[in-house]
Amino acid sequence: MVIKTNTRADIVFGVRQDTGYSSVVVSTVINSFLSNITQQLSQGNRVQLSGFGTFELKERAPRTGRNPHTGEPVPIPARFIPSFEPGEALKRAAIKPK
């Protein structure tokens, strides 16, 4: 099975086709949407889009890694990483029979 990677331009084109708005307007809205999600996450907030999913920060515990060249242990500090949990509607839409 070949999987196609969709880019931001592909999404802008699809929304433009669905709505009739210009590419500039659609691109501005998508950029603002993504910027708002990023801003909320940077403030430590969750972003829940009903039926689609939830964006949130998850804490990674500190751990010890290894330098691949020397094998020397390297401490990796605790940190927060963005996480996405898909909603039920998205999960159902993504399930494909084999």
PDB file of C-alpha atoms in Angstrom:
ATOM      1  CA  MET A   1       0.000   0.000   0.000  1.00  0.00           C
ATOM      2  CA  VAL A   2       1.375   3.412  -0.972  1.00  0.00           C
ATOM      3  CA  ILE A   3       0.711   6.198   1.513  1.00  0.00           C
ATOM      4  CA  LYS A   4       0.586   9.762   0.172  1.00  0.00           C
ATOM      5  CA  THR A   5       1.946  12.535   2.356  1.00  0.00           C
ATOM      6  CA  ASN A   6      -0.303  15.580   2.343  1.00  0.00           C
ATOM      7  CA  THR A   7       1.274  18.990   2.820  1.00  0.00           C
ATOM      8  CA  ARG A   8      -0.138  22.233   4.113  1.00  0.00           C
ATOM      9  CA  ALA A   9      -0.619  23.281   0.475  1.00  0.00           C
ATOM     10  CA  ASP A  10      -2.756  20.159  -0.126  1.00  0.00           C
ATOM     11  CA  ILE A  11      -4.936  21.022   2.861  1.00  0.00           C
ATOM     12  CA  VAL A  12      -5.255  24.649   1.732  1.00  0.00           C
ATOM     13  CA  PHE A  13      -6.302  23.423  -1.724  1.00  0.00           C
ATOM     14  CA  GLY A  14      -8.900  21.032  -0.251  1.00  0.00           C
ATOM     15  CA  VAL A  15     -10.432  23.650   2.035  1.00  0.00           C
ATOM     16  CA  ARG A  16     -10.422  26.162  -0.833  1.00  0.00           C
ATOM     17  CA  GLN A  17     -12.302  23.645  -3.005  1.00  0.00           C
ATOM     18  CA  ASP A  18     -14.823  22.925  -0.207  1.00  0.00           C
ATOM     19  CA  THR A  19     -15.490  26.540   0.770  1.00  0.00           C
ATOM     20  CA  GLY A  20     -14.840  28.661  -2.307  1.00  0.00           C
ATOM     21  CA  TYR A  21     -12.589  31.012  -0.321  1.00  0.00           C
ATOM     22  CA  SER A  22      -9.304  32.156  -1.828  1.00  0.00           C
ATOM     23  CA  SER A  23      -6.046  30.362  -1.056  1.00  0.00           C
ATOM     24  CA  VAL A  24      -4.797  33.456   0.784  1.00  0.00           C
ATOM     25  CA  VAL A  25      -7.814  33.504   3.123  1.00  0.00           C
ATOM     26  CA  VAL A  26      -7.698  29.742   3.750  1.00  0.00           C
ATOM     27  CA  SER A  27      -3.944  29.809   4.352  1.00  0.00           C
ATOM     28  CA  THR A  28      -4.325  32.705   6.805  1.00  0.00           C
ATOM     29  CA  VAL A  29      -7.040  30.854   8.735  1.00  0.00           C
ATOM     30  CA  ILE A  30      -5.043  27.599   8.860  1.00  0.00           C
ATOM     31  CA  ASN A  31      -1.903  29.456   9.991  1.00  0.00           C
ATOM     32  CA  SER A  32      -3.895  31.241  12.707  1.00  0.00           C
ATOM     33  CA  PHE A  33      -5.506  27.953  13.808  1.00  0.00           C
ATOM     34  CA  LEU A  34      -2.127  26.222  14.153  1.00  0.00           C
ATOM     35  CA  SER A  35      -0.601  29.273  15.838  1.00  0.00           C
ATOM     36  CA  ASN A  36      -3.395  29.312  18.412  1.00  0.00           C
ATOM     37  CA  ILE A  37      -2.922  25.618  19.198  1.00  0.00           C
ATOM     38  CA  THR A  38       0.835  26.190  19.581  1.00  0.00           C
ATOM     39  CA  GLN A  39       0.273  29.213  21.823  1.00  0.00           C
ATOM     40  CA  GLN A  40      -2.155  27.344  24.075  1.00  0.00           C
ATOM     41  CA  LEU A  41       0.235  24.397  24.421  1.00  0.00           C
ATOM     42  CA  SER A  42       3.148  26.734  25.214  1.00  0.00           C
ATOM     43  CA  GLN A  43       1.049  28.121  28.080  1.00  0.00           C
ATOM     44  CA  GLY A  44       0.490  24.595  29.409  1.00  0.00           C
ATOM     45  CA  ASN A  45      -3.142  24.353  28.279  1.00  0.00           C
ATOM     46  CA  ARG A  46      -4.908  21.446  26.587  1.00  0.00           C
ATOM     47  CA  VAL A  47      -6.682  21.924  23.260  1.00  0.00           C
ATOM     48  CA  GLN A  48      -9.671  19.637  22.741  1.00  0.00           C
ATOM     49  CA  LEU A  49     -11.431  19.499  19.381  1.00  0.00           C
ATOM     50  CA  SER A  50     -14.573  17.406  19.887  1.00  0.00           C
ATOM     51  CA  GLY A  51     -14.634  14.366  17.634  1.00  0.00           C
ATOM     52  CA  PHE A  52     -11.138  15.059  16.313  1.00  0.00           C
ATOM     53  CA  GLY A  53      -8.812  14.797  19.280  1.00  0.00           C
ATOM     54  CA  THR A  54      -6.870  16.461  22.067  1.00  0.00           C
ATOM     55  CA  PHE A  55      -3.507  18.194  22.000  1.00  0.00           C
ATOM     56  CA  GLU A  56      -1.660  18.384  25.317  1.00  0.00           C
ATOM     57  CA  LEU A  57       1.784  18.428  26.872  1.00  0.00           C
ATOM     58  CA  LYS A  58       3.107  15.250  28.459  1.00  0.00           C
ATOM     59  CA  GLU A  59       6.022  15.179  30.843  1.00  0.00           C
ATOM     60  CA  ARG A  60       8.975  12.977  30.010  1.00  0.00           C
ATOM     61  CA  ALA A  61      10.928  11.775  33.014  1.00  0.00           C
ATOM     62  CA  PRO A  62      14.673  12.349  33.177  1.00  0.00           C
ATOM     63  CA  ARG A  63      16.721   9.438  31.893  1.00  0.00           C
ATOM     64  CA  THR A  64      20.187   8.423  30.892  1.00  0.00           C
ATOM     65  CA  GLY A  65      20.989   8.141  27.195  1.00  0.00           C
ATOM     66  CA  ARG A  66      24.155   7.067  25.429  1.00  0.00           C
ATOM     67  CA  ASN A  67      26.408   8.957  23.055  1.00  0.00           C
ATOM     68  CA  PRO A  68      26.249   6.775  19.907  1.00  0.00           C
ATOM     69  CA  HIS A  69      29.885   7.487  19.008  1.00  0.00           C
ATOM     70  CA  THR A  70      31.523   6.877  22.367  1.00  0.00           C
ATOM     71  CA  GLY A  71      28.938   4.852  24.283  1.00  0.00           C
ATOM     72  CA  GLU A  72      29.365   7.330  27.149  1.00  0.00           C
ATOM     73  CA  PRO A  73      26.256   7.864  29.346  1.00  0.00           C
ATOM     74  CA  VAL A  74      24.593  11.242  28.820  1.00  0.00           C
ATOM     75  CA  PRO A  75      21.963  12.629  31.210  1.00  0.00           C
ATOM     76  CA  ILE A  76      18.743  13.687  29.499  1.00  0.00           C
ATOM     77  CA  PRO A  77      16.708  16.114  31.645  1.00  0.00           C
ATOM     78  CA  ALA A  78      12.963  15.953  32.221  1.00  0.00           C
ATOM     79  CA  ARG A  79      10.971  17.850  29.620  1.00  0.00           C
ATOM     80  CA  PHE A  80       7.501  18.387  28.231  1.00  0.00           C
ATOM     81  CA  ILE A  81       6.601  17.208  24.741  1.00  0.00           C
ATOM     82  CA  PRO A  82       3.456  17.857  22.694  1.00  0.00           C
ATOM     83  CA  SER A  83       1.107  14.906  22.388  1.00  0.00           C
ATOM     84  CA  PHE A  84      -2.026  14.200  20.351  1.00  0.00           C
ATOM     85  CA  GLU A  85      -4.753  11.744  21.336  1.00  0.00           C
ATOM     86  CA  PRO A  86      -7.217  11.100  18.490  1.00  0.00           C
ATOM     87  CA  GLY A  87     -10.939  11.300  19.237  1.00  0.00           C
ATOM     88  CA  GLU A  88     -13.401   8.504  18.558  1.00  0.00           C
ATOM     89  CA  ALA A  89     -14.676   9.956  15.262  1.00  0.00           C
ATOM     90  CA  LEU A  90     -11.124  10.245  13.924  1.00  0.00           C
ATOM     91  CA  LYS A  91     -10.275   6.721  15.078  1.00  0.00           C
ATOM     92  CA  ARG A  92     -13.344   5.294  13.322  1.00  0.00           C
ATOM     93  CA  ALA A  93     -12.626   7.236  10.122  1.00  0.00           C
ATOM     94  CA  ALA A  94      -9.018   6.040  10.069  1.00  0.00           C
ATOM     95  CA  ILE A  95      -9.794   2.327  10.492  1.00  0.00           C
ATOM     96  CA  LYS A  96      -9.452   0.535   7.189  1.00  0.00           C
ATOM     97  CA  PRO A  97     -10.220  -3.142   6.660  1.00  0.00           C
ATOM     98  CA  LYS A  98      -7.321  -5.230   5.389  1.00  0.00           C
TER      99      LYS A  98
END
